[in-house]
Amino acid sequence: MIYTVTFNPSLDYVVDVKTFKTGQVNRTEQEKMFPGGKGINVSIVLNHLGLKSTAWGFLAGFTGEEISKRLDEEGVNTDFIQVEKGISRINVKLRSTEETEINGQGPMIRSTDIEKLYAKLDTLKTGDVLVLAGSIPDVMPQSIYMDIMKYLEGKDVMIAVDATRELLANVLPLHPFLIKPNNHELGQLFGVTISSKEDVKKYAAKLQEQGARNVLVSMAGDGAVLLTEEGKAFESEAPEGKVKNSVGAGDSMVAGFLAGYLKNKDYAQAFKMGVCTGSASAFSEELATKEEVEQLLKNHAFPF
Ligand SMILES: Nc1ncnc2c1ncn2[C@@H]1O[C@H](COP(=O)(O)OP(=O)(O)OP(=O)(O)O)[C@@H](O)[C@H]1O
Ligand SMILES: O=P(O)(O)OC[C@@]1(O)O[C@H](CO)[C@@H](O)[C@@H]1O
């Protein structure tokens, strides 16, 4: 069974403003709202690809209710923990001449809420997959993903982590099955700017030296690189297409990679699925459908 954990779910408020200007009233041309947060997006895309998962995490207030309702309508299985104080965030995604995002902090999560999550973790069994994805509310320690992985040590659960900075760096010695930084996040970890695939490979290898088993680095429209635990490297350009909404492209890539890998444990196939699922989401208003992914898989020429 696959489980995703989103500590900080959101309602993503995606607005189109023709020419956004600061310091004045801007009017939207279109606005849409989606349930979001990285683990939730992974669950939605897995569902589109025909894989059932359960979305875990923390919800609060009326926004939390709306997230839960929308996921029910989507047919995503959820088992959230309700927290008492605050509301789940509304993250603003502003599409204008440039894309700008304003992500909120999220509600208060108390130690009793965390205990409830640990009770869920106790139900995990050998062979289960756990995805820890996204930021954590400000009130939480940057060790939380590491703490969860330590708690699960010896259980043989396949763990994927999509996080940034300290939250990500802390889990490496615990050998996550998969991490998926983008090239900017990879650069942040080493205090450098990374734009070439050669540099991506160099720094991704350092993350493997620090303990990560498989490192998948996304580079938005410039494609992606995968270093596997078997010592292989795969790289690809991004498929061609018109970008409509790139929010969640990275999460879609994680979902596609896992779906591809779980099929027959083949990293080349998993990488292809990851790249095409990421791009299919970027080329669509909403997260990728199975048909959209299959279309890209058919048309994109991978160099291997
Ligand atoms: N402009 C684009 N054109 C084609 N493919 C894209 C584009 N942007 C993203 N993708 C696809 O999605 C994958 C993941 O994208 P990206 O590197 O933007 O992830 P991310 O930064 O984690 O995104 P997010 O945080 O919004 O989920 C890329 O490797 C690529 O396959
Ligand atoms: O603030 P975080 O947790 O880092 O990212 C949250 C978020 O930007 O990530 C998803 C896209 O990847 C969106 O659905 C959501 O709004």
Coordinates of N, CA and C in Angstrom, one line a residue, residues 106-199:
G106 N 0.7 27.6 7.6 CA -0.1 26.4 8.1 C -0.4 26.5 9.5
P107 N -1.3 25.6 10.0 CA -1.8 25.7 11.3 C -0.9 25.2 12.4
M108 N -1.3 25.4 13.6 CA -0.5 24.9 14.8 C -0.7 23.4 14.9
I109 N 0.4 22.6 14.9 CA 0.3 21.2 15.1 C 0.9 20.9 16.5
R110 N 0.1 20.3 17.4 CA 0.6 20.0 18.7 C 1.2 18.6 18.8
S111 N 1.9 18.4 19.9 CA 2.6 17.1 20.1 C 1.5 15.9 20.1
T112 N 0.3 16.2 20.6 CA -0.7 15.2 20.6 C -1.2 14.8 19.2
D113 N -1.1 15.8 18.3 CA -1.4 15.6 16.9 C -0.4 14.7 16.3
I114 N 0.9 15.0 16.6 CA 2.0 14.2 16.0 C 1.9 12.7 16.5
E115 N 1.5 12.6 17.8 CA 1.3 11.2 18.3 C 0.3 10.4 17.5
K116 N -0.7 11.1 17.0 CA -1.7 10.5 16.2 C -1.1 10.0 14.9
L117 N -0.2 10.8 14.3 CA 0.4 10.4 13.1 C 1.3 9.2 13.3
Y118 N 2.0 9.2 14.5 CA 2.9 8.0 14.8 C 2.0 6.7 14.9
A119 N 0.8 6.9 15.4 CA -0.1 5.7 15.6 C -0.4 5.2 14.2
K120 N -0.5 6.1 13.2 CA -0.8 5.6 11.8 C 0.5 4.9 11.3
L121 N 1.6 5.5 11.6 CA 2.9 4.9 11.1 C 3.1 3.5 11.6
D122 N 2.5 3.3 12.8 CA 2.6 1.9 13.4 C 1.9 0.9 12.6
T123 N 1.0 1.3 11.7 CA 0.3 0.3 10.9 C 1.0 -0.1 9.6
L124 N 2.1 0.6 9.3 CA 2.9 0.3 8.1 C 3.5 -1.1 8.1
K125 N 3.5 -1.7 7.0 CA 4.0 -3.1 6.9 C 5.1 -3.2 5.9
T126 N 5.9 -4.2 6.0 CA 7.0 -4.5 5.0 C 6.4 -4.3 3.6
G127 N 7.2 -3.6 2.7 CA 6.8 -3.5 1.3 C 5.9 -2.2 1.1
D128 N 5.4 -1.6 2.2 CA 4.6 -0.4 2.0 C 5.5 0.7 1.5
V129 N 4.9 1.7 0.8 CA 5.6 2.9 0.3 C 5.1 4.1 1.1
L130 N 6.0 4.9 1.5 CA 5.7 6.2 2.3 C 6.3 7.4 1.6
V131 N 5.5 8.3 1.3 CA 6.0 9.6 0.6 C 5.9 10.7 1.6
L132 N 7.0 11.3 2.0 CA 7.0 12.5 2.9 C 7.3 13.7 2.0
A133 N 6.3 14.6 1.9 CA 6.5 15.6 0.8 C 6.0 17.0 1.3
G134 N 6.9 18.0 1.0 CA 6.5 19.3 1.2 C 7.0 19.9 2.5
S135 N 6.7 21.2 2.7 CA 7.2 21.9 3.9 C 6.4 21.5 5.1
I136 N 6.9 21.9 6.3 CA 6.2 21.7 7.5 C 5.9 23.0 8.1
P137 N 4.8 23.1 8.9 CA 4.5 24.3 9.6 C 5.7 24.9 10.4
D138 N 5.8 26.2 10.5 CA 6.9 26.8 11.1 C 7.2 26.3 12.6
V139 N 6.1 25.9 13.2 CA 6.2 25.5 14.6 C 6.9 24.1 14.8
M140 N 7.2 23.4 13.7 CA 7.7 22.1 13.8 C 9.2 22.0 13.6
P141 N 9.9 21.0 14.2 CA 11.4 20.9 14.1 C 11.7 20.4 12.7
Q142 N 12.9 20.9 12.2 CA 13.4 20.4 10.9 C 13.8 19.0 10.9
S143 N 13.7 18.3 12.0 CA 14.1 16.9 12.1 C 13.0 16.0 11.9
I144 N 11.7 16.5 11.7 CA 10.6 15.6 11.7 C 10.6 14.5 10.7
Y145 N 11.0 14.7 9.5 CA 11.1 13.6 8.5 C 12.2 12.6 8.9
M146 N 13.3 13.1 9.5 CA 14.3 12.2 10.0 C 13.8 11.4 11.1
D147 N 13.1 12.1 12.0 CA 12.5 11.3 13.2 C 11.6 10.2 12.7
I148 N 10.8 10.5 11.7 CA 9.8 9.5 11.2 C 10.6 8.3 10.6
M149 N 11.7 8.7 9.9 CA 12.4 7.6 9.2 C 13.2 6.8 10.3
K150 N 13.6 7.4 11.3 CA 14.3 6.7 12.4 C 13.3 5.7 13.1
Y151 N 12.1 6.2 13.3 CA 11.0 5.4 13.9 C 10.7 4.2 13.1
L152 N 10.8 4.3 11.8 CA 10.5 3.2 10.9 C 11.6 2.3 10.5
E153 N 12.8 2.7 11.0 CA 14.0 1.9 10.7 C 13.8 0.4 11.0
G154 N 14.2 -0.4 10.0 CA 14.1 -1.9 10.2 C 12.7 -2.4 9.8
K155 N 11.8 -1.5 9.4 CA 10.5 -2.0 9.0 C 10.4 -2.4 7.5
D156 N 11.5 -2.0 6.7 CA 11.5 -2.2 5.3 C 10.3 -1.6 4.5
V157 N 10.1 -0.3 4.9 CA 9.2 0.5 4.2 C 10.0 1.4 3.2
M158 N 9.5 1.5 1.9 CA 10.2 2.3 0.9 C 9.8 3.7 1.1
I159 N 10.8 4.6 1.4 CA 10.5 6.0 1.7 C 11.0 6.9 0.6
A160 N 10.1 7.8 0.1 CA 10.5 8.8 -0.8 C 10.3 10.2 -0.1
V161 N 11.3 11.1 -0.2 CA 11.3 12.4 0.5 C 11.4 13.5 -0.6
D162 N 10.4 14.4 -0.6 CA 10.5 15.6 -1.4 C 10.4 16.8 -0.5
A163 N 11.6 17.3 -0.2 CA 11.7 18.4 0.8 C 12.9 19.2 0.4
T164 N 13.1 20.3 1.1 CA 14.2 21.2 0.8 C 15.1 21.4 2.1
R165 N 16.3 21.9 1.8 CA 17.2 22.4 2.8 C 17.4 21.3 3.9
E166 N 17.3 21.8 5.2 CA 17.7 21.0 6.4 C 16.8 19.8 6.5
L167 N 15.5 20.0 6.1 CA 14.5 18.9 6.2 C 14.9 17.8 5.4
L168 N 15.5 18.0 4.2 CA 16.0 17.0 3.3 C 17.3 16.5 3.7
A169 N 18.3 17.4 4.0 CA 19.6 17.0 4.4 C 19.6 16.1 5.6
N170 N 18.7 16.3 6.5 CA 18.7 15.5 7.7 C 18.3 14.0 7.5
V171 N 17.6 13.7 6.4 CA 17.1 12.3 6.2 C 18.2 11.5 5.5
L172 N 19.2 12.1 4.9 CA 20.1 11.4 4.0 C 20.8 10.2 4.7
P173 N 21.3 10.4 5.9 CA 22.0 9.2 6.5 C 21.0 8.0 6.8
L174 N 19.7 8.3 6.6 CA 18.8 7.2 6.9 C 18.4 6.4 5.6
H175 N 19.1 6.8 4.5 CA 19.0 6.1 3.2 C 17.6 6.0 2.6
P176 N 17.0 7.2 2.4 CA 15.7 7.2 1.7 C 15.8 6.6 0.3
F177 N 14.8 5.8 -0.1 CA 14.7 5.2 -1.4 C 14.9 6.2 -2.5
L178 N 14.1 7.3 -2.4 CA 14.1 8.3 -3.4 C 14.1 9.7 -2.8
I179 N 14.9 10.6 -3.4 CA 14.7 12.0 -3.1 C 14.6 12.7 -4.4
K180 N 13.8 13.8 -4.5 CA 13.6 14.5 -5.7 C 13.8 16.1 -5.6
P181 N 15.0 16.5 -5.4 CA 15.1 18.0 -5.4 C 15.1 18.5 -6.8
N182 N 14.7 19.8 -7.0 CA 14.9 20.4 -8.3 C 16.4 20.9 -8.3
N183 N 16.8 21.4 -9.5 CA 18.2 21.8 -9.6 C 18.5 23.0 -8.6
H184 N 17.5 23.9 -8.4 CA 17.7 25.0 -7.5 C 17.9 24.5 -6.0
E185 N 17.0 23.6 -5.7 CA 17.1 23.0 -4.3 C 18.4 22.3 -4.1
L186 N 18.8 21.6 -5.1 CA 20.1 20.9 -5.0 C 21.3 21.9 -4.8
G187 N 21.2 23.0 -5.6 CA 22.2 24.0 -5.4 C 22.2 24.6 -4.0
Q188 N 21.0 24.9 -3.5 CA 20.9 25.4 -2.1 C 21.6 24.6 -1.1
L189 N 21.5 23.3 -1.3 CA 22.1 22.4 -0.3 C 23.7 22.5 -0.2
F190 N 24.2 23.0 -1.4 CA 25.7 23.1 -1.4 C 26.2 24.6 -1.6
G191 N 25.2 25.5 -1.5 CA 25.6 26.9 -1.6 C 26.1 27.3 -3.0
V192 N 25.6 26.6 -4.1 CA 26.0 26.9 -5.4 C 24.8 27.0 -6.4
T193 N 25.0 27.6 -7.6 CA 23.9 27.7 -8.5 C 24.2 26.6 -9.6
I194 N 23.2 25.7 -9.8 CA 23.4 24.6 -10.7 C 22.4 24.7 -11.9
S195 N 23.0 24.8 -13.1 CA 22.2 24.8 -14.3 C 22.5 23.8 -15.3
S196 N 23.7 23.2 -15.3 CA 24.0 22.2 -16.3 C 23.8 20.8 -15.7
K197 N 23.6 19.8 -16.7 CA 23.3 18.4 -16.2 C 24.6 17.8 -15.6
E198 N 25.8 18.3 -16.1 CA 27.0 17.8 -15.6 C 27.1 18.1 -14.1
D199 N 26.8 19.4 -13.8 CA 26.8 19.8 -12.4 C 25.7 19.1 -11.5

